[in-house]
Amino acid sequence: MLSIEQIRRDPEFVRQALATRGEEGPMDELLTLDSQRRQAISQGDELRARRNQASRAIGQLRAQGEEAPEDVVLEMREVGQEIDVLERQTRELDERIHSILLELPNLPREDVPRGLSEEENIVVRQWGEPKSLDFPAKPHWDLAEEMGIIDFQRGVKLSGSRFYTMSGYGAKLERATIAWMLDLHSREHGYTELMLPILVRREVMEGSGNLPKFADNLYRDEEDDLWLIPTAEVPITNLYRDEILPPGSLPRYYVAQTPCFRREKTAAGRDTRGIKRVHQFNKVEMYKIVDPETSDDELDRLLADAEDVCQRLGLAYRVLQLCTGDISFPSAETFDIEIWSAGCEEWLEASSCSNCTDFQARRANIRYRPAAGSRPEFVHTLNGSGLALPRVIIAILENNQQADGSVIIPEVLRPYTGFDIIPASGG
RNA sequence: GGAGAGGUGGCCGAGUGGUUGAAGGCGCCGGUCUCGAAAACCGGUAUACCCGCAAGGGUAUCGCGGGUUCGAAUCCCGCUCUCUCCGCCA
């Protein structure tokens, strides 16, 4: 959420920053509502002050055994009604302002490349060479099906399109990869491992920025109004909701594996084959809660931690800096990591690392106290996939496939899988 | 799902209509004392909003929302959350 103070102070700046994302900020409306709101508050406060004064006087009279003067009581009764009216006005104005603010995305950092579509994203570096095989490379949907480690048909039978099941070596590979990633981040990169609820309340979704704007991409349990998380970022963002973290408690680094649920309504028809885009997938997510001063540096390190995963797996990748129009709703700056996969011959987005600055902190009201006795300030939050499993599995299968239809397991995973090759018939 | 109890400041805990933002204690910060520390003593210690250049002033907040009243932490109603017991259950 953007701060109304900033909008009040420099509406033109905010308008232009939003424009770089292709968003129109209704600044004039906001400013009008804001000034009306402040006026209503002012008047209400004044009347309440009067009433408090009168009531206190009555209290003193009563203490001395005297009656309250009739005319004062009558007058205050009227004042009370005026206060009610002003309070209702204030509440309405508050709600209108709030609902507009909830729909506005974060402002991009200064150095984010300007641009309205993904065409303007910039490749900032590449690691490794895209693998080319000396035999016809199969896409994973063929390869995995032939091996018997992914069953698309039966996934559809259970849950509909874009669901799948894994078995045997495939299921073990995914479990091993998750465990290895969690160990890497928690043991070597300094993150605290979390186990989290994957069903959350409505206000939790608001705090992270998924509601109200992106309700159509979420699954929901109507009866209890619980929502299935699209990423672990959602519950982690809200861990410290409405709290003031004491001095010395930042930075905090977290890592968690959760299933992620996305309806992908908007993407109907895209990537329909294989497991690249599905309704349920596993993801290892890294998350940081940091001092605002440090968030730009923290983003670099977050990205480096995600890159480390690719490097150790021996997956060639490139890092993209997303342009203003392509960064996600709560993000001020985002780098994507795309890994090369030899079968579908594509760069697959396996990680997205974002600095959300104080955007989520404002929504979720997460603050910290820089020093004992000082005023609370909003924290900065960052998140990054470390990594999304299906696309890593795709890349491992497609890049490491052999001419005989088997797949070599990356060395770092072998202690976790307990096997170093998936035979051509591995289900 | 059934029955009961309860939600007060960072924590514990008092408070059933009138200077209660809220006693007391703990914790924390500063000071005195000390070579230093502890103890003791003294002082301070919520958040948000509004007006103001500032100094300062005002308002709100005792789970949330509504009601009664000149006035509500205190009374009434609804909701919510937590705990205990029973039931169910991996």
CSV table of N, CA, C and O (backbone and C1' of nucleotides) in Angstrom, one decimal, chain A residues 5 8 37-38 41-42 45-46 48-49 51-52 54-56 58-60 62 73 76-77 91 201 244 367 369 372 374-376, chain B residues 1 10 18-19 21 28-29 45-52 57-61 65-72 80-82:
chain,number,residue,atom,x,y,z
A,5,GLU,N,0.5,9.9,3.0
A,5,GLU,CA,1.3,11.1,3.3
A,5,GLU,C,2.1,11.5,2.1
A,5,GLU,O,2.3,12.6,1.7
A,8,ARG,N,0.0,13.0,-0.6
A,8,ARG,CA,-0.3,14.3,-0.2
A,8,ARG,C,0.8,15.3,-0.5
A,8,ARG,O,0.7,16.4,-1.0
A,37,ARG,N,-11.6,14.1,4.5
A,37,ARG,CA,-11.5,13.2,5.7
A,37,ARG,C,-10.9,14.0,6.8
A,37,ARG,O,-11.3,13.9,8.0
A,38,ARG,N,-9.8,14.7,6.5
A,38,ARG,CA,-9.1,15.4,7.6
A,38,ARG,C,-10.0,16.5,8.2
A,38,ARG,O,-10.0,16.8,9.4
A,41,ILE,N,-12.5,14.8,10.5
A,41,ILE,CA,-11.8,14.4,11.8
A,41,ILE,C,-11.6,15.6,12.7
A,41,ILE,O,-11.9,15.6,13.9
A,42,SER,N,-11.2,16.7,12.1
A,42,SER,CA,-10.9,17.9,12.8
A,42,SER,C,-12.2,18.4,13.5
A,42,SER,O,-12.2,18.6,14.7
A,45,ASP,N,-13.2,15.9,16.3
A,45,ASP,CA,-12.3,16.1,17.4
A,45,ASP,C,-12.7,17.3,18.3
A,45,ASP,O,-12.7,17.2,19.5
A,46,GLU,N,-13.0,18.3,17.6
A,46,GLU,CA,-13.4,19.6,18.3
A,46,GLU,C,-14.6,19.4,19.1
A,46,GLU,O,-14.7,19.7,20.3
A,48,ARG,N,-15.9,16.5,20.1
A,48,ARG,CA,-15.6,15.6,21.2
A,48,ARG,C,-14.9,16.3,22.4
A,48,ARG,O,-15.2,16.0,23.5
A,49,ALA,N,-14.0,17.2,22.1
A,49,ALA,CA,-13.3,17.9,23.1
A,49,ALA,C,-14.3,18.7,24.0
A,49,ALA,O,-14.2,18.7,25.2
A,51,ARG,N,-17.5,18.0,24.3
A,51,ARG,CA,-18.3,17.1,25.1
A,51,ARG,C,-17.6,16.5,26.3
A,51,ARG,O,-18.1,16.4,27.4
A,52,ASN,N,-16.3,16.2,26.1
A,52,ASN,CA,-15.5,15.7,27.2
A,52,ASN,C,-15.4,16.7,28.3
A,52,ASN,O,-15.5,16.3,29.5
A,54,ALA,N,-17.6,19.1,29.0
A,54,ALA,CA,-18.8,19.2,29.7
A,54,ALA,C,-19.1,18.0,30.6
A,54,ALA,O,-19.6,18.2,31.7
A,55,SER,N,-18.8,16.8,30.1
A,55,SER,CA,-19.1,15.6,30.9
A,55,SER,C,-18.2,15.6,32.1
A,55,SER,O,-18.7,15.2,33.2
A,56,ARG,N,-17.0,16.1,32.0
A,56,ARG,CA,-16.1,16.1,33.2
A,56,ARG,C,-16.7,17.0,34.2
A,56,ARG,O,-16.8,16.7,35.4
A,58,ILE,N,-19.9,17.8,34.6
A,58,ILE,CA,-21.0,17.2,35.2
A,58,ILE,C,-20.6,16.2,36.2
A,58,ILE,O,-21.2,16.1,37.3
A,59,GLY,N,-19.6,15.5,35.9
A,59,GLY,CA,-19.0,14.5,36.8
A,59,GLY,C,-18.6,15.1,38.2
A,59,GLY,O,-18.9,14.5,39.2
A,60,GLN,N,-18.0,16.2,38.1
A,60,GLN,CA,-17.6,16.9,39.3
A,60,GLN,C,-18.8,17.4,40.1
A,60,GLN,O,-18.8,17.2,41.3
A,62,ARG,N,-21.7,16.0,40.1
A,62,ARG,CA,-22.4,14.8,40.7
A,62,ARG,C,-21.6,14.4,41.9
A,62,ARG,O,-22.2,13.9,42.9
A,73,VAL,N,-27.0,19.3,29.4
A,73,VAL,CA,-27.3,17.9,29.0
A,73,VAL,C,-27.9,17.9,27.6
A,73,VAL,O,-27.6,17.1,26.8
A,76,MET,N,-25.5,18.8,24.9
A,76,MET,CA,-24.5,17.8,24.7
A,76,MET,C,-25.1,16.6,23.9
A,76,MET,O,-24.5,15.9,23.2
A,77,ARG,N,-26.5,16.4,24.2
A,77,ARG,CA,-27.1,15.4,23.5
A,77,ARG,C,-27.1,15.7,22.0
A,77,ARG,O,-26.9,14.8,21.1
A,91,ARG,N,-15.7,7.6,8.5
A,91,ARG,CA,-15.5,6.1,8.2
A,91,ARG,C,-15.7,5.9,6.8
A,91,ARG,O,-14.9,5.1,6.2
A,201,ARG,N,-6.4,-16.8,6.2
A,201,ARG,CA,-7.6,-16.0,6.3
A,201,ARG,C,-7.5,-14.9,5.2
A,201,ARG,O,-6.5,-14.6,4.7
A,244,ILE,N,5.2,-4.7,16.3
A,244,ILE,CA,6.4,-3.8,16.3
A,244,ILE,C,7.6,-4.7,16.8
A,244,ILE,O,7.6,-5.1,17.9
A,367,ARG,N,6.0,-3.3,11.7
A,367,ARG,CA,7.0,-2.2,12.0
A,367,ARG,C,8.1,-2.8,12.9
A,367,ARG,O,8.1,-3.9,13.4
A,369,ARG,N,11.4,-1.2,15.7
A,369,ARG,CA,11.9,-0.1,16.5
A,369,ARG,C,13.4,0.0,16.2
A,369,ARG,O,14.1,-1.0,16.7
A,372,ALA,N,15.9,1.5,21.1
A,372,ALA,CA,15.0,1.6,22.3
A,372,ALA,C,14.5,3.0,22.4
A,372,ALA,O,15.3,4.0,22.4
A,374,SER,N,12.8,4.8,20.3
A,374,SER,CA,12.6,5.5,19.1
A,374,SER,C,11.3,5.1,18.4
A,374,SER,O,10.7,4.2,18.8
A,375,ARG,N,10.8,6.0,17.5
A,375,ARG,CA,9.6,5.7,16.8
A,375,ARG,C,9.6,4.5,16.0
A,375,ARG,O,10.6,4.2,15.3
A,376,PRO,N,8.5,3.7,15.9
A,376,PRO,CA,8.4,2.6,15.0
A,376,PRO,C,8.5,3.0,13.6
A,376,PRO,O,7.9,4.0,13.2
B,1,G,P,-18.3,-26.5,14.3
B,1,G,O5',-19.2,-27.7,15.1
B,1,G,C5',-20.5,-28.0,14.7
B,1,G,C4',-20.9,-29.1,15.6
B,1,G,C3',-21.1,-28.7,17.1
B,1,G,O3',-22.4,-28.1,17.3
B,1,G,C1',-19.8,-30.7,17.0
B,10,G,P,2.0,-2.9,24.2
B,10,G,O5',3.3,-3.7,24.5
B,10,G,C5',3.9,-4.6,23.6
B,10,G,C4',4.8,-5.5,24.3
B,10,G,C3',4.2,-6.3,25.5
B,10,G,O3',3.5,-7.4,25.0
B,10,G,C1',6.3,-5.4,26.1
B,18,G,P,-17.7,6.1,37.9
B,18,G,O5',-17.4,6.9,36.6
B,18,G,C5',-16.0,7.1,36.1
B,18,G,C4',-15.8,8.6,35.8
B,18,G,C3',-15.4,9.3,37.1
B,18,G,O3',-14.0,9.8,36.8
B,18,G,C1',-17.3,10.4,36.1
B,19,U,P,-12.8,9.4,36.3
B,19,U,O5',-12.0,10.3,37.4
B,19,U,C5',-12.0,11.7,37.2
B,19,U,C4',-10.9,12.2,36.2
B,19,U,C3',-9.5,11.9,36.5
B,19,U,O3',-9.2,10.5,36.3
B,19,U,C1',-9.7,14.0,35.4
B,21,G,P,-8.6,9.0,31.1
B,21,G,O5',-7.4,8.1,31.0
B,21,G,C5',-6.5,8.3,30.0
B,21,G,C4',-5.2,7.6,30.2
B,21,G,C3',-4.0,8.4,29.6
B,21,G,O3',-2.9,8.4,30.4
B,21,G,C1',-4.0,6.2,28.8
B,28,C,P,15.7,-5.8,32.1
B,28,C,O5',15.4,-4.7,31.1
B,28,C,C5',15.2,-4.9,29.7
B,28,C,C4',14.8,-3.7,29.0
B,28,C,C3',15.6,-2.4,29.2
B,28,C,O3',16.8,-2.4,28.4
B,28,C,C1',13.3,-1.9,29.5
B,29,C,P,18.1,-1.8,29.0
B,29,C,O5',17.8,-0.2,28.8
B,29,C,C5',17.6,0.4,27.5
B,29,C,C4',17.2,1.8,27.7
B,29,C,C3',18.2,2.6,28.6
B,29,C,O3',19.3,3.0,27.9
B,29,C,C1',15.9,3.1,29.1
B,45,U,P,7.0,9.0,30.6
B,45,U,O5',7.4,7.7,29.9
B,45,U,C5',8.1,7.6,28.6
B,45,U,C4',8.4,6.2,28.3
B,45,U,C3',7.2,5.2,28.2
B,45,U,O3',6.6,5.4,26.9
B,45,U,C1',8.9,4.2,29.4
B,46,A,P,5.0,5.7,26.8
B,46,A,O5',4.7,5.0,25.4
B,46,A,C5',5.4,3.8,25.1
B,46,A,C4',4.4,2.9,24.3
B,46,A,C3',4.0,3.5,23.0
B,46,A,O3',5.0,3.2,22.0
B,46,A,C1',2.1,2.8,24.1
B,47,U,P,5.2,4.3,20.8
B,47,U,O5',3.9,4.1,19.9
B,47,U,C5',3.7,2.9,19.2
B,47,U,C4',2.3,2.8,18.7
B,47,U,C3',2.0,4.0,17.8
B,47,U,O3',2.5,3.9,16.5
B,47,U,C1',0.2,3.6,19.3
B,48,A,P,2.8,5.2,15.6
B,48,A,O5',1.3,5.6,15.1
B,48,A,C5',0.6,4.7,14.3
B,48,A,C4',-0.8,5.2,14.2
B,48,A,C3',-1.0,6.6,13.7
B,48,A,O3',-0.9,6.8,12.3
B,48,A,C1',-2.4,6.2,15.5
B,49,C,P,-0.4,8.1,11.8
B,49,C,O5',-1.7,9.1,11.9
B,49,C,C5',-2.9,8.7,11.2
B,49,C,C4',-4.0,9.5,11.7
B,49,C,C3',-3.9,11.0,11.6
B,49,C,O3',-4.2,11.5,10.3
B,49,C,C1',-4.7,10.4,13.7
B,50,C,P,-3.5,12.9,9.8
B,50,C,O5',-4.3,14.0,10.6
B,50,C,C5',-5.7,14.2,10.4
B,50,C,C4',-6.2,15.2,11.3
B,50,C,C3',-5.5,16.5,11.3
B,50,C,O3',-5.8,17.4,10.2
B,50,C,C1',-5.9,15.9,13.5
B,51,C,P,-4.7,18.3,9.6
B,51,C,O5',-4.6,19.5,10.6
B,51,C,C5',-5.7,20.3,10.8
B,51,C,C4',-5.4,21.3,11.9
B,51,C,C3',-4.1,22.0,11.8
B,51,C,O3',-4.2,23.1,10.9
B,51,C,C1',-4.4,21.3,14.0
B,52,G,P,-2.9,23.4,10.0
B,52,G,O5',-1.8,23.8,11.0
B,52,G,C5',-1.9,25.1,11.7
B,52,G,C4',-0.7,25.2,12.7
B,52,G,C3',0.7,25.0,12.1
B,52,G,O3',1.2,26.1,11.4
B,52,G,C1',0.5,23.9,14.1
B,57,G,P,0.6,20.9,25.9
B,57,G,O5',-0.7,21.0,25.0
B,57,G,C5',-1.5,22.2,25.2
B,57,G,C4',-2.6,22.2,24.1
B,57,G,C3',-3.5,21.0,24.0
B,57,G,O3',-4.5,21.0,24.9
B,57,G,C1',-2.8,21.6,21.8
B,58,G,P,-5.0,19.6,25.6
B,58,G,O5',-5.9,19.1,24.3
B,58,G,C5',-7.0,19.8,23.9
B,58,G,C4',-7.5,19.2,22.6
B,58,G,C3',-7.9,17.7,22.7
B,58,G,O3',-9.2,17.5,23.3
B,58,G,C1',-6.7,18.1,20.7
B,59,U,P,-9.5,16.2,24.0
B,59,U,O5',-9.7,15.2,22.8
B,59,U,C5',-10.7,15.4,21.9
B,59,U,C4',-10.6,14.3,20.8
B,59,U,C3',-10.6,12.9,21.2
B,59,U,O3',-11.9,12.4,21.6
B,59,U,C1',-9.0,13.2,19.5
B,60,A,P,-12.0,11.2,22.6
B,60,A,O5',-11.5,10.0,21.8
B,60,A,C5',-12.2,9.5,20.7
B,60,A,C4',-11.4,8.5,19.9
B,60,A,C3',-11.0,7.3,20.7
B,60,A,O3',-12.1,6.3,20.8
B,60,A,C1',-9.2,8.0,19.5
B,61,U,P,-12.3,5.5,22.2
B,61,U,O5',-11.2,4.4,22.1
B,61,U,C5',-11.3,3.4,21.0
B,61,U,C4',-10.0,2.7,21.0
B,61,U,C3',-9.5,2.0,22.2
B,61,U,O3',-10.1,0.8,22.4
B,61,U,C1',-7.7,3.2,21.2
B,65,G,P,-13.7,-1.6,16.2
B,65,G,O5',-15.2,-2.0,15.9
B,65,G,C5',-15.6,-2.2,14.5
B,65,G,C4',-17.1,-2.7,14.5
B,65,G,C3',-18.1,-1.7,15.1
B,65,G,O3',-18.4,-0.6,14.3
B,65,G,C1',-18.6,-3.9,15.8
B,66,G,P,-19.0,0.7,14.9
B,66,G,O5',-20.4,0.3,15.6
B,66,G,C5',-21.6,0.4,14.9
B,66,G,C4',-22.7,-0.3,15.6
B,66,G,C3',-23.4,0.5,16.7
B,66,G,O3',-24.2,1.5,16.2
B,66,G,C1',-23.1,-1.7,17.4
B,67,G,P,-24.5,2.8,17.1
B,67,G,O5',-25.3,2.2,18.4
B,67,G,C5',-26.6,1.8,18.2
B,67,G,C4',-27.2,1.2,19.4
B,67,G,C3',-27.4,2.2,20.6
B,67,G,O3',-28.5,3.0,20.4
B,67,G,C1',-26.4,0.2,21.4
B,68,U,P,-28.5,4.5,21.1
B,68,U,O5',-28.6,4.1,22.6
B,68,U,C5',-29.7,3.6,23.2
B,68,U,C4',-29.6,3.4,24.7
B,68,U,C3',-29.1,4.7,25.4
B,68,U,O3',-30.3,5.5,25.7
B,68,U,C1',-27.8,2.9,26.1
B,69,U,P,-30.2,7.0,25.4
B,69,U,O5',-29.1,7.6,26.4
B,69,U,C5',-29.4,7.5,27.8
B,69,U,C4',-28.2,8.0,28.6
B,69,U,C3',-27.5,9.3,28.2
B,69,U,O3',-28.2,10.4,28.7
B,69,U,C1',-25.9,7.6,28.5
B,70,C,P,-28.4,11.7,27.8
B,70,C,O5',-27.0,12.3,27.8
B,70,C,C5',-26.7,13.4,26.9
B,70,C,C4',-25.3,13.9,27.2
B,70,C,C3',-24.2,12.9,27.4
B,70,C,O3',-23.7,12.5,26.1
B,70,C,C1',-24.1,14.4,29.2
B,71,G,P,-23.4,11.0,25.8
B,71,G,O5',-22.2,10.7,26.8
B,71,G,C5',-21.0,11.3,26.6
B,71,G,C4',-20.0,11.0,27.7
B,71,G,C3',-19.8,9.5,28.0
B,71,G,O3',-18.9,8.9,27.1
B,71,G,C1',-20.2,10.7,30.0
B,72,A,P,-19.0,7.4,26.7
B,72,A,O5',-18.6,6.6,28.0
B,72,A,C5',-17.3,6.7,28.6
B,72,A,C4',-16.9,5.2,29.0
B,72,A,C3',-16.6,4.4,27.7
B,72,A,O3',-15.5,3.6,27.8
B,72,A,C1',-18.4,3.5,29.0
B,80,U,P,-18.5,-15.6,14.7
B,80,U,O5',-17.0,-15.1,15.0
B,80,U,C5',-16.2,-14.4,14.1
B,80,U,C4',-15.0,-13.9,14.7
B,80,U,C3',-14.1,-14.9,15.5
B,80,U,O3',-13.2,-15.6,14.6
B,80,U,C1',-14.5,-13.0,16.8
B,81,C,P,-12.9,-17.1,14.9
B,81,C,O5',-11.7,-17.0,16.0
B,81,C,C5',-10.5,-16.3,15.6
B,81,C,C4',-9.8,-15.9,16.9
B,81,C,C3',-9.5,-17.1,17.8
B,81,C,O3',-8.3,-17.8,17.5
B,81,C,C1',-10.4,-15.3,19.1
B,82,U,P,-8.2,-19.4,17.9
B,82,U,O5',-7.8,-19.2,19.5
B,82,U,C5',-6.6,-18.6,19.9
B,82,U,C4',-6.5,-18.5,21.4
B,82,U,C3',-6.8,-19.8,22.1
B,82,U,O3',-5.6,-20.6,22.2
B,82,U,C1',-8.0,-18.1,23.1
